[in-house]
Coordinates of C-alpha atoms in Angstrom, one line a residue:
X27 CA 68.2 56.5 -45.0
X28 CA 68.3 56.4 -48.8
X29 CA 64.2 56.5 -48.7
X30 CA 63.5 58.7 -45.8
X31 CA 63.6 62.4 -47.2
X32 CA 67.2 64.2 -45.7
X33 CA 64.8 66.9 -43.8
X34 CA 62.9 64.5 -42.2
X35 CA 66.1 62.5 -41.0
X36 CA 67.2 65.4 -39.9
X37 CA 64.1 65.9 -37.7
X38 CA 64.0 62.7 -36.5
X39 CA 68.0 63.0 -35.4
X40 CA 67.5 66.1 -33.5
X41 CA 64.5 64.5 -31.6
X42 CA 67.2 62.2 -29.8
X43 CA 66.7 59.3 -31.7
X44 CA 70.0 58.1 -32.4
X45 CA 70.8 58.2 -28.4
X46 CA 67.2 56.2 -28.1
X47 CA 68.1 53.6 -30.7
X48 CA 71.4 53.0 -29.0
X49 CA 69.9 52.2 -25.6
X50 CA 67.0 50.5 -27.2
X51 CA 69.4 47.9 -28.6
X52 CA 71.0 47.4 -26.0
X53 CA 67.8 46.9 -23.6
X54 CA 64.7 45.8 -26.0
X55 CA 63.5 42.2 -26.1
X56 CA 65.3 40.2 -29.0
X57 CA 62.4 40.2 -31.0
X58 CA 62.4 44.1 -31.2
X59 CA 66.2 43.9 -32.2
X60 CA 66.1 43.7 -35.5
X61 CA 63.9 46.7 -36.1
X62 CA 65.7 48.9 -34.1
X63 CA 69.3 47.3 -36.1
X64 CA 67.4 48.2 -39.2
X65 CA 67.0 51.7 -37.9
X66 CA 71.0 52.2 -36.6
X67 CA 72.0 50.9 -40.0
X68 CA 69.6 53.4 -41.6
X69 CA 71.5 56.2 -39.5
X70 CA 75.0 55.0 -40.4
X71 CA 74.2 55.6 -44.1
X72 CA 73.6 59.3 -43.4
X73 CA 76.9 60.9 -44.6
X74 CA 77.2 63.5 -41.8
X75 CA 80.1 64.0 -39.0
X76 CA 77.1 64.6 -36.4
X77 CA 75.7 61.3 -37.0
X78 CA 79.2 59.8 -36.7
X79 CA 79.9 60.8 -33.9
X80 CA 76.5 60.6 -32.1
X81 CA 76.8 56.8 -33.5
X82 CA 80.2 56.4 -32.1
X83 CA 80.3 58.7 -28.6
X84 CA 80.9 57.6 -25.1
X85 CA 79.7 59.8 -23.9
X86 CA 76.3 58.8 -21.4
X87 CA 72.9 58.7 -22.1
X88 CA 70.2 59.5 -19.5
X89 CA 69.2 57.9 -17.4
X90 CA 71.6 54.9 -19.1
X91 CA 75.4 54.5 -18.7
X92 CA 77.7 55.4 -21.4
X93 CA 77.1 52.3 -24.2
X94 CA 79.5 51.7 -27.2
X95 CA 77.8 51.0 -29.6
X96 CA 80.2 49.6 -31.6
X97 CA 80.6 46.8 -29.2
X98 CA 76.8 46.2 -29.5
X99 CA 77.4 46.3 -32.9
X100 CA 80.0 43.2 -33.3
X101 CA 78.7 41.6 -29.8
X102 CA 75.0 41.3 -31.9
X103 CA 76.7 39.2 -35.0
X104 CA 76.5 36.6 -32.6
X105 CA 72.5 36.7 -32.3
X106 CA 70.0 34.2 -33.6
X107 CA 68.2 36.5 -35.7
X108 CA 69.8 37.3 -39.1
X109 CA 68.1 40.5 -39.6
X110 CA 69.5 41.6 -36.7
X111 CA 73.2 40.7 -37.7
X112 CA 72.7 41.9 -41.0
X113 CA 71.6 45.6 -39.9
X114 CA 74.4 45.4 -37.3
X115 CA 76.8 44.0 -40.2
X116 CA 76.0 47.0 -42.2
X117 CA 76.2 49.7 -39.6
X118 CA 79.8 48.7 -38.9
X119 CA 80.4 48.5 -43.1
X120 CA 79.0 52.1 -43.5
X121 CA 81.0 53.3 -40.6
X122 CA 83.8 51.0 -41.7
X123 CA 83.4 53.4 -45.0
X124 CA 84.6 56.9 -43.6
X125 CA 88.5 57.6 -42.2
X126 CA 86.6 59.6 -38.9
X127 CA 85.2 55.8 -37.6
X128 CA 87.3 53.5 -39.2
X129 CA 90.1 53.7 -37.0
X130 CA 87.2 53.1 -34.0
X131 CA 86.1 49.8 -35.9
X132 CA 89.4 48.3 -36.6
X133 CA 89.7 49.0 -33.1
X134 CA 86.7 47.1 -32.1
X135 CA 87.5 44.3 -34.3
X136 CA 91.0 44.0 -33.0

């Protein structure tokens, strides 16, 4: 996030994306993970409440169920690719960062 331009970040999350990246980590071929890791982790950076909670809602995504991503996020450290555990590892540091998700991580953790 720190070398996309905040506009275009913010044209790129209004297009969806962050509900896309979510279901495509969940549903992608493992070889694909780590990009679309890199990308979540990019979005966790972004210091806004509407990213947090778009990262961290329950709510469901058509035509997929409801996915938590912060499951994904810890079930992933487990992978064999170590790109993709790093971009999960910092997703769940940056949301680990604000009081709004933190709670939701310790959670997950726990």
């Amino acid at each position: 996030a720190r070398y996309i331009h905040a506009s275009k970040m913010d044209e790129i999350i209004s297009c969806g994306a962050i509900a896309m990246s979510i279901v495509a980590l969940k549903t992608v071929e493992p070889h694909e993970r780590p990009a679309i890791a890199g990308l979540i982790n990019c979005f966790s950076a972004v210091n806004s409440d509407s990213v947090r909670d778009q990262l961290t809602s329950l709510k469901p995504i058509y035509p997929n169920p409801s996915i938590n991503l912060l499951a994904l996020l810890f079930e992933h450290l487990g992978s064999h690719s170590t790109a993709t555990e790093v971009s999960c590892m910092g997703a769940i540091c940056n949301l680990a960062e604000h009081v709004e998700t933190r709670p939701l991580i310790v959670k997950e953790f726990l």
